[in-house]
Tab-separated table of C-alpha atoms and ligand atoms in Angstrom:
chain	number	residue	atom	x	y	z
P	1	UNK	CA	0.000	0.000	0.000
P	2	UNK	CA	1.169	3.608	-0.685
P	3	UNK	CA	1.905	6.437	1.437
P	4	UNK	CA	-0.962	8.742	0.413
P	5	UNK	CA	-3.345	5.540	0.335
P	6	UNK	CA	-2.309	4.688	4.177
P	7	UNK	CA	-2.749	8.229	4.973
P	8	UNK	CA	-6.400	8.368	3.314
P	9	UNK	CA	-7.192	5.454	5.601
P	10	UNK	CA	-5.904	6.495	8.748
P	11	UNK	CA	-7.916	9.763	7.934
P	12	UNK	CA	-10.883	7.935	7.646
P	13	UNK	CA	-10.490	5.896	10.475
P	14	UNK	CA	-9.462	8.368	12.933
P	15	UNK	CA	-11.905	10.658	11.528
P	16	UNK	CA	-14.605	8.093	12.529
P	17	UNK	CA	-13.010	7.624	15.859
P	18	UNK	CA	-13.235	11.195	16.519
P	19	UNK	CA	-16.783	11.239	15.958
P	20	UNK	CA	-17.882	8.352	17.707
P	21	UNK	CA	-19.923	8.199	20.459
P	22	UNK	CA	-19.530	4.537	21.011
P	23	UNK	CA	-16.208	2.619	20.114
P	24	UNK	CA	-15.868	-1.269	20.540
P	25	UNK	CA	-12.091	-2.935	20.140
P	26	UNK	CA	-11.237	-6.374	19.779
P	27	UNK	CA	-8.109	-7.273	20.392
P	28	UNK	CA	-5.989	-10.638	19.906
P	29	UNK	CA	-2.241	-11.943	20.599
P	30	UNK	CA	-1.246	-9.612	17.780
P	31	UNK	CA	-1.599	-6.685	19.683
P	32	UNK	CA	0.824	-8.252	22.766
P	33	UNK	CA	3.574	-9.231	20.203
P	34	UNK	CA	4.797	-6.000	20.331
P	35	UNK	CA	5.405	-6.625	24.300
P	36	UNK	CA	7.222	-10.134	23.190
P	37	UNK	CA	4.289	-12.459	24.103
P	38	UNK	CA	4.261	-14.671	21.256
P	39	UNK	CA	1.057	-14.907	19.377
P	40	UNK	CA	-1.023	-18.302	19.405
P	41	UNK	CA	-0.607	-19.315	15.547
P	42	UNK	CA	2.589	-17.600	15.420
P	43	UNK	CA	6.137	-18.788	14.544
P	44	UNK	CA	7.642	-19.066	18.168
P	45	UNK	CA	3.893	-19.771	19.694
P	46	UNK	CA	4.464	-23.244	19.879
P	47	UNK	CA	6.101	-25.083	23.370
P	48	UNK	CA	8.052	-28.469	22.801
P	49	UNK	CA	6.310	-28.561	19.661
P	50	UNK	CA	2.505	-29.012	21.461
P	51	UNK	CA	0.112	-26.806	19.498
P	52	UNK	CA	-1.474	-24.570	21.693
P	53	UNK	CA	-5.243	-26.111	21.095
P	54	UNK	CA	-3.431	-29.397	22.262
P	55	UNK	CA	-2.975	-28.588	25.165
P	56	UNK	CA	-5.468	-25.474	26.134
P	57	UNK	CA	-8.093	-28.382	26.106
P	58	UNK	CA	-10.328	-30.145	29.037
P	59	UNK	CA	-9.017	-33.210	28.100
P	60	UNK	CA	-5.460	-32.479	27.850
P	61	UNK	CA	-6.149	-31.038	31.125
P	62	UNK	CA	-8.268	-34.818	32.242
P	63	UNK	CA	-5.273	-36.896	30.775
P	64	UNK	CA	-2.448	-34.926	32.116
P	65	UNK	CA	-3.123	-32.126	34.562
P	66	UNK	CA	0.291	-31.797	35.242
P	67	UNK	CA	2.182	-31.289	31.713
P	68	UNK	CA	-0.947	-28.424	31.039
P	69	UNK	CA	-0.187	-26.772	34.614
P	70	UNK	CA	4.093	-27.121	32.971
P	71	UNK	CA	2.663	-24.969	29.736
P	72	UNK	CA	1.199	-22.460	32.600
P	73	UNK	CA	3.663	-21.748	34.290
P	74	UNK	CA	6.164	-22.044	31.561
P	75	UNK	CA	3.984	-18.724	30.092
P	76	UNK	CA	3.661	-17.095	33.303
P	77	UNK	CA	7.051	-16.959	33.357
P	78	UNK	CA	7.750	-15.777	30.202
P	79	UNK	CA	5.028	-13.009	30.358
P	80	UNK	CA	6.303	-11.993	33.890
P	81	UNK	CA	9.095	-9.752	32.708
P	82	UNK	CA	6.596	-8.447	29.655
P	83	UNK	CA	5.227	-5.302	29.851
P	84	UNK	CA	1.826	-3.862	27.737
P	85	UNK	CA	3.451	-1.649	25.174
P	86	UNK	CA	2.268	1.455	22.988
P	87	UNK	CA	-0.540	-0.238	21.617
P	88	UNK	CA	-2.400	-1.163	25.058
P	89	UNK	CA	-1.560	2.192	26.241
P	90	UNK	CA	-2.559	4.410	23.456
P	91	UNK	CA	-5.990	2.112	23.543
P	92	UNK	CA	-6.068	3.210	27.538
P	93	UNK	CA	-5.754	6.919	26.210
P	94	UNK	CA	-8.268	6.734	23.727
P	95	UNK	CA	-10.694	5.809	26.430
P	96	UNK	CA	-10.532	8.783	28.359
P	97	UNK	CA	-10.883	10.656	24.847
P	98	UNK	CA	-13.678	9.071	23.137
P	99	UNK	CA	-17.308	9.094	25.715
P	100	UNK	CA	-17.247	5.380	25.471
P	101	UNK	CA	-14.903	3.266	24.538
P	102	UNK	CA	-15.100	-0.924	25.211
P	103	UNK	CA	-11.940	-3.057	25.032
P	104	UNK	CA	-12.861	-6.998	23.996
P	105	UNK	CA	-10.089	-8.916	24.346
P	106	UNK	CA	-9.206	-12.723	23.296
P	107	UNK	CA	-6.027	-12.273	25.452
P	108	UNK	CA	-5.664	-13.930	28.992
P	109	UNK	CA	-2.178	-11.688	29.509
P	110	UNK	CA	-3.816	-9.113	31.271
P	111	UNK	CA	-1.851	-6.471	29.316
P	112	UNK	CA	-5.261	-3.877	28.619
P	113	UNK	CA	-6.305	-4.002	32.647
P	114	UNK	CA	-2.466	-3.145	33.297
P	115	UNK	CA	-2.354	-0.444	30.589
P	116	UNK	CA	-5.256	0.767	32.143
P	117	UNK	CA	-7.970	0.469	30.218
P	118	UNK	CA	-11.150	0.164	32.326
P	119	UNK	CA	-13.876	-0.881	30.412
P	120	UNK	CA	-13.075	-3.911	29.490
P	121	UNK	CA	-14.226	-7.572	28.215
P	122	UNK	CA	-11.872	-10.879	28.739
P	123	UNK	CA	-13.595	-13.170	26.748
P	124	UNK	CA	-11.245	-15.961	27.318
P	125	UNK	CA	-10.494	-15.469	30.964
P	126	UNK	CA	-6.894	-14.409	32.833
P	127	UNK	CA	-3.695	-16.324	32.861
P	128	UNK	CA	-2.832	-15.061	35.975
P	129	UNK	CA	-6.011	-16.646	38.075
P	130	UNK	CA	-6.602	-19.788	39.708
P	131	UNK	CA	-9.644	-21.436	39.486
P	132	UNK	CA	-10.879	-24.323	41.454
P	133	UNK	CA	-12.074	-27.734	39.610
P	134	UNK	CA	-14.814	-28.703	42.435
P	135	UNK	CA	-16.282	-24.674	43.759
P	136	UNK	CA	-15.781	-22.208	40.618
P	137	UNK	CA	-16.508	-19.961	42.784
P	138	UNK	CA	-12.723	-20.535	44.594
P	139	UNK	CA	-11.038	-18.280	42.121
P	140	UNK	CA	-7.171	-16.633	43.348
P	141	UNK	CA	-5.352	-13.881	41.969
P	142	UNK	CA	-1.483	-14.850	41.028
P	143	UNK	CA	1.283	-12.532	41.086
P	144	UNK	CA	4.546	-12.686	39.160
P	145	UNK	CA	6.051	-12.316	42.199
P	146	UNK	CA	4.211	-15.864	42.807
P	147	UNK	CA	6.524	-17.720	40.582
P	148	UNK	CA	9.839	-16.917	42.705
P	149	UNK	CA	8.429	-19.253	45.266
P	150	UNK	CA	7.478	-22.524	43.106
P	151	UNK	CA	9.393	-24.392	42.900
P	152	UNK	CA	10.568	-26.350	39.202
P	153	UNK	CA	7.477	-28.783	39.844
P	154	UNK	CA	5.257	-30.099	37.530
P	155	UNK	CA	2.563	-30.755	40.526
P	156	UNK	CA	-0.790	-29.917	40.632
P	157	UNK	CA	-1.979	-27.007	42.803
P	158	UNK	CA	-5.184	-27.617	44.756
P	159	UNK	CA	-7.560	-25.641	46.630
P	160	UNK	CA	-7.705	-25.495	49.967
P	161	UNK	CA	-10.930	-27.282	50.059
P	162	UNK	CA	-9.073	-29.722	47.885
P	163	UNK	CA	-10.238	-29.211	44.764
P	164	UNK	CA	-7.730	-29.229	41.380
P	165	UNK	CA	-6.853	-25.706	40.505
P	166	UNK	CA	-6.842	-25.055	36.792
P	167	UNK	CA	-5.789	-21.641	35.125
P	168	UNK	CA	-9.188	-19.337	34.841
P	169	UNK	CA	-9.096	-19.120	31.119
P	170	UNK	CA	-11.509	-20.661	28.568
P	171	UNK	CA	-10.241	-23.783	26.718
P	172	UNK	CA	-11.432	-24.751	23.407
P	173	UNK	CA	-14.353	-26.492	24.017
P	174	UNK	CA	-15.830	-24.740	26.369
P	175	UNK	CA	-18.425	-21.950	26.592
P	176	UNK	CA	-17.282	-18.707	27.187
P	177	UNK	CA	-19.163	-16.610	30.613
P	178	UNK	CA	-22.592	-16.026	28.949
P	179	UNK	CA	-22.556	-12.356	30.656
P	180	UNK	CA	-19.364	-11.370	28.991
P	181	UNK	CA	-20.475	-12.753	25.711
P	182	UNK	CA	-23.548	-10.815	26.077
P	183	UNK	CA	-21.687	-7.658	27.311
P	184	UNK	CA	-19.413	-7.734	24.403
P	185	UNK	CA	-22.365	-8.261	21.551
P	186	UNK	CA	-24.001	-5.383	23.093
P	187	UNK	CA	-20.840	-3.106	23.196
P	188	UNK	CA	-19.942	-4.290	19.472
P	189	UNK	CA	-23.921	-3.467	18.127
P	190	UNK	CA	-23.676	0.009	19.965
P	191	UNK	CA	-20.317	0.939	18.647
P	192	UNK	CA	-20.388	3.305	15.257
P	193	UNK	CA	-16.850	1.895	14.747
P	194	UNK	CA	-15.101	-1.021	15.593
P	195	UNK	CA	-11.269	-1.728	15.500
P	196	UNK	CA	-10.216	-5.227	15.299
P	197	UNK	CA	-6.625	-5.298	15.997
P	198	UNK	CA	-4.279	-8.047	16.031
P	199	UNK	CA	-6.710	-11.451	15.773
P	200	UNK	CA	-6.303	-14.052	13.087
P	201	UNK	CA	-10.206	-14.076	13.027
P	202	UNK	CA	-10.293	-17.847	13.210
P	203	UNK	CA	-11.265	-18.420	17.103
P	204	UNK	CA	-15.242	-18.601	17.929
P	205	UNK	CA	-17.462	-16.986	19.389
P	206	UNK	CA	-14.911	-14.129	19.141
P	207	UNK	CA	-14.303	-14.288	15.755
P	208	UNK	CA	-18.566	-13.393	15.378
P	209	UNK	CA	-18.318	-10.568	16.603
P	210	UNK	CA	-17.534	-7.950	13.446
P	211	UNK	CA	-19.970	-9.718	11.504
P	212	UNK	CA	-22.459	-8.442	14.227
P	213	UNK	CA	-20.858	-5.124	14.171
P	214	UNK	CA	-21.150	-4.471	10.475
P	215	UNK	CA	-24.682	-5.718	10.826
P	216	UNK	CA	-25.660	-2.940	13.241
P	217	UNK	CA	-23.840	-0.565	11.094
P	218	UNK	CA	-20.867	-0.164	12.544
P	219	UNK	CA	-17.555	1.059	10.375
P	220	UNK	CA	-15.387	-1.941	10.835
P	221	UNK	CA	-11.809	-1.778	10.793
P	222	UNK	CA	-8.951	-3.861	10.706
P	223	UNK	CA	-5.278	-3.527	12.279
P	224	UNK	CA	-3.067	-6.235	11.268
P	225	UNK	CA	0.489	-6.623	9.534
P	226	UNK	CA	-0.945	-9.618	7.875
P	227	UNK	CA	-4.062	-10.777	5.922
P	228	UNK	CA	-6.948	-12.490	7.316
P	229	UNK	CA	-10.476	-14.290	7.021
P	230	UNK	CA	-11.696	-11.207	7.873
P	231	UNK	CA	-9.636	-8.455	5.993
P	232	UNK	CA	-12.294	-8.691	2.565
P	233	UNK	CA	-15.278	-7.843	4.711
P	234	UNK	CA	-13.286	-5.007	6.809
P	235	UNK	CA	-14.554	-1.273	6.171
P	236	UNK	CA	-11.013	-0.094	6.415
P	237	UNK	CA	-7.735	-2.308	6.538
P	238	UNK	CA	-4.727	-0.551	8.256
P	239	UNK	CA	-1.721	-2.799	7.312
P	240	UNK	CA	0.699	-2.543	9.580
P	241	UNK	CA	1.736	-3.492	13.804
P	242	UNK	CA	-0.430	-2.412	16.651
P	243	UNK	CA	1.688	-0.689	18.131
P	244	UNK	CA	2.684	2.168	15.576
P	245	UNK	CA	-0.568	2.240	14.132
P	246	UNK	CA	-2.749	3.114	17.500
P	247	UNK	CA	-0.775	5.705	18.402
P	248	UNK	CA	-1.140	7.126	14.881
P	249	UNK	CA	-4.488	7.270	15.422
P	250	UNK	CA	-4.599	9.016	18.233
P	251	UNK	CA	-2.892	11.819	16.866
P	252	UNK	CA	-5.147	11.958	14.040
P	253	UNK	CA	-8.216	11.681	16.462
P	254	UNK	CA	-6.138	14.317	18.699
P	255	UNK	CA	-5.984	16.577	15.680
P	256	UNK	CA	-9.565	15.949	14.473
P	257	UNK	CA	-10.898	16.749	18.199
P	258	UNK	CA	-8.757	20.492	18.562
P	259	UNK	CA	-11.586	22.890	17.995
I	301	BV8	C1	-16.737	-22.729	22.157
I	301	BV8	C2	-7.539	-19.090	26.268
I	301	BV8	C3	-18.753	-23.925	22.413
I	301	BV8	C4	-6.696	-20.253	26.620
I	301	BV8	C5	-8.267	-19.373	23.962
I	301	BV8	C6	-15.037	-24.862	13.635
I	301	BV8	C7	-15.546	-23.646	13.217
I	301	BV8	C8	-15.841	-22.647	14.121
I	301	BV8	C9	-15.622	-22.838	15.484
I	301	BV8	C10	-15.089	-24.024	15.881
I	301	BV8	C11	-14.798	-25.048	14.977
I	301	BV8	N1	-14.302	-26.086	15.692
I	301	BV8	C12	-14.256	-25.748	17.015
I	301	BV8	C13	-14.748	-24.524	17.122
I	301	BV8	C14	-14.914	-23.772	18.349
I	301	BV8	C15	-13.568	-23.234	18.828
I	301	BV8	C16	-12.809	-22.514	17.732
I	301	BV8	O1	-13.134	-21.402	17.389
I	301	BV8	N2	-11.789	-23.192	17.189
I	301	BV8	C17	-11.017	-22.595	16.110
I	301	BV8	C18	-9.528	-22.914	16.326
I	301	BV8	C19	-11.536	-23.133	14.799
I	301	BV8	N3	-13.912	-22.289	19.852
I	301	BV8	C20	-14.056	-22.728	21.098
I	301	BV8	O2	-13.823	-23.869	21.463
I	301	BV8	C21	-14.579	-21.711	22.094
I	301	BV8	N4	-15.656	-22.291	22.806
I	301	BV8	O3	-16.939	-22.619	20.975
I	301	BV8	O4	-17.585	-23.350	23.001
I	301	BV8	C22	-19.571	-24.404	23.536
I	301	BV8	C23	-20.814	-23.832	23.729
I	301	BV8	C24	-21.595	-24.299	24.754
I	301	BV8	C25	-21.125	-25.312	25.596
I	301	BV8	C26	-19.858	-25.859	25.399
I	301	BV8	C27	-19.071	-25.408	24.364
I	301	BV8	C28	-13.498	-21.336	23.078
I	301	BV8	C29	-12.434	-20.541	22.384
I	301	BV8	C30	-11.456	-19.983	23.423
I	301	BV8	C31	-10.191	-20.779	23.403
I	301	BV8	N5	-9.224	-20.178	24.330
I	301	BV8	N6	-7.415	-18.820	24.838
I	301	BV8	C32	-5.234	-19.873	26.696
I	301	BV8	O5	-4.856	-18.780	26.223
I	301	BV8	O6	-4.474	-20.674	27.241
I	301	BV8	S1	-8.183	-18.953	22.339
I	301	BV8	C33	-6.665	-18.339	21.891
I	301	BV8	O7	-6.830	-18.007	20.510
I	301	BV8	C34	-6.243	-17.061	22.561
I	301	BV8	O8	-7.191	-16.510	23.438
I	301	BV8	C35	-6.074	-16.120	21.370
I	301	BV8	O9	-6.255	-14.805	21.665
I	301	BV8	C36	-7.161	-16.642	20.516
I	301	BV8	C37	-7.321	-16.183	19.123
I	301	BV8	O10	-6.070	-16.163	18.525
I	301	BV8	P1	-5.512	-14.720	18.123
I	301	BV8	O11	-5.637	-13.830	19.306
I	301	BV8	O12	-6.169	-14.277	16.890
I	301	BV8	O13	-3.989	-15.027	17.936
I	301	BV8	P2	-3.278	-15.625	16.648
I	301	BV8	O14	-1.906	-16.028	17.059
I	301	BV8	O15	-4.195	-16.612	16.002
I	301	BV8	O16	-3.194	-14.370	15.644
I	301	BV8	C38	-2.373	-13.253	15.967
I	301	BV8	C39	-2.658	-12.184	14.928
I	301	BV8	O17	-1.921	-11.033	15.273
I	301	BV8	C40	-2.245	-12.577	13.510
I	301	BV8	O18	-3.260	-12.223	12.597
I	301	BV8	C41	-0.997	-11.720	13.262
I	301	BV8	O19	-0.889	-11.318	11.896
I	301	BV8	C42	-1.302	-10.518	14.120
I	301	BV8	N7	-0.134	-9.758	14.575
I	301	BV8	C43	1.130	-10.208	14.791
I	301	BV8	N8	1.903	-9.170	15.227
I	301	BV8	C44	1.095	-8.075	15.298
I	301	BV8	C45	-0.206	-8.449	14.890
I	301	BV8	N9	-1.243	-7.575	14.840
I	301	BV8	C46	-0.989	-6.302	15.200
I	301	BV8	N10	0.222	-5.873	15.617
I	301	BV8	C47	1.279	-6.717	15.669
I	301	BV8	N11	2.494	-6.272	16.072
């Protein structure tokens, strides 16, 4: 794509943006990359060669609790020296300068929360809770800081009713928290424009959601280096990583709101 032709489109885009009274953004491992997470279908996503939907699976998690708990950690570690990077912040920014602004995310690294966005929807849970196998409702909040102190084990944590702990994220296979998934279709149907930034549009129900945007009329647009299933269909396709592009934006929605 040419200069003048990426300009035109971050023009309209951030002229949209500027003018919204609702914005929806769904967000995907692309838009951690940036921070060094690597991305789920990405070259260096893989771990000892399982594929991620291997083992982020009920029964991987049935047959061998303790291997899926040694993928955990082994991320939790990695993501513990990671920090969210221009992309999560300038999203953070935007939400104090648009009226409403709703972050959707597919991530579990709890980059947005830590960038501090506020309204926000994890689809797909947290990475850095425990949740307990026999009371749900037994849910604990881990801590980098957590990791110093386990040891290289590839045990099982349990509850201290007893219970298996599991990681409070949703594995394929299982339903995603009906009230989130509600939250997030109504925040995508309000929104006059929505940014979907950094997905592969392949994962379900997530991957539904533009479709129901574009359906309620919303301007959908895409920010990704690559191509994907959902790039044809996009309103406006910004080629190019999260983390520049966002915080071009910005400044074109800063310009756009200077009386
Ligand atoms: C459910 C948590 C039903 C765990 C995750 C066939 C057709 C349709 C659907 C299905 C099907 N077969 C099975 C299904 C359902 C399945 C699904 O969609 N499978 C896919 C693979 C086909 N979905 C489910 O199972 C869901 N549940 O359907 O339940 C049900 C109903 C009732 C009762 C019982 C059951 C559950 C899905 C949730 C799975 N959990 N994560 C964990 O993390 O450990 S999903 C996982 O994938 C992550 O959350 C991740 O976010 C998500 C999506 O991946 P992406 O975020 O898009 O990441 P990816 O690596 O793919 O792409 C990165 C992108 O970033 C790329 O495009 C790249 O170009 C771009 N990028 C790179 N660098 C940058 C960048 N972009 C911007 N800037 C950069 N710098």
């Amino acid at each position: 794509m040419n200069e003048a032709e990426h300009r035109h489109r971050m023009e309209t885009a951030g002229k949209a943006l500027a003018a919204a009274r609702a914005v929806a953004v769904l967000t995907g491992a692309g838009i951690s990359a940036e921070s060094g997470v690597p991305t789920f279908r990405g070259p260096d996503g893989l771990w000892r060669n399982f594929r991620p939907e291997n083992l982020a699976h009920p029964d991987a998690f049935a047959r061998d609790p303790a291997l899926v708990w040694e993928w955990y950690r082994w991320r939790r570690r990695r993501m513990a020296p990671l920090s969210p990077n221009a992309g999560h912040l300038a999203l953070a920014r935007m939400e104090a300068a648009v009226p409403s602004l709703t972050v959707v995310t597919q991530n579990v690294d709890g980059f947005h929360a830590r960038a501090g966005s506020r309204r926000l929807l994890e689809l797909h849970g947290n990475i850095w809770r425990d949740r307990c196998c026999e009371n749900p409702d037994h849910v604990f909040q881990r801590e980098p800081a957590d990791l110093e102190g386990e040891v290289e084990q590839a045990s099982v944590p349990r509850c201290a009713c007893g219970g298996l702990l599991r990681p409070d994220v949703v594995w394929f296979g299982e339903a995603l928290d009906p009230a989130t998934v509600q939250a997030a279709v109504g925040a995508v149907q309000r929104a006059e424009i929505l940014l979907v930034v950094g997905t592969s549009s392949v994962v379900y129900p997530a991957a539904a959601l533009p479709a129901i945007a574009h359906a309620a009329g919303s301007l959908v647009v895409e920010i990704n280096p690559e191509e994907t299933p959902l790039s044809a269909a996009a309103d406006v396709v910004l080629r190019g990583p999260a983390g520049v592009l966002l915080p071009e934006l910005e400044k074109v929605i800063g310009r756009e709101f200077r009386p």
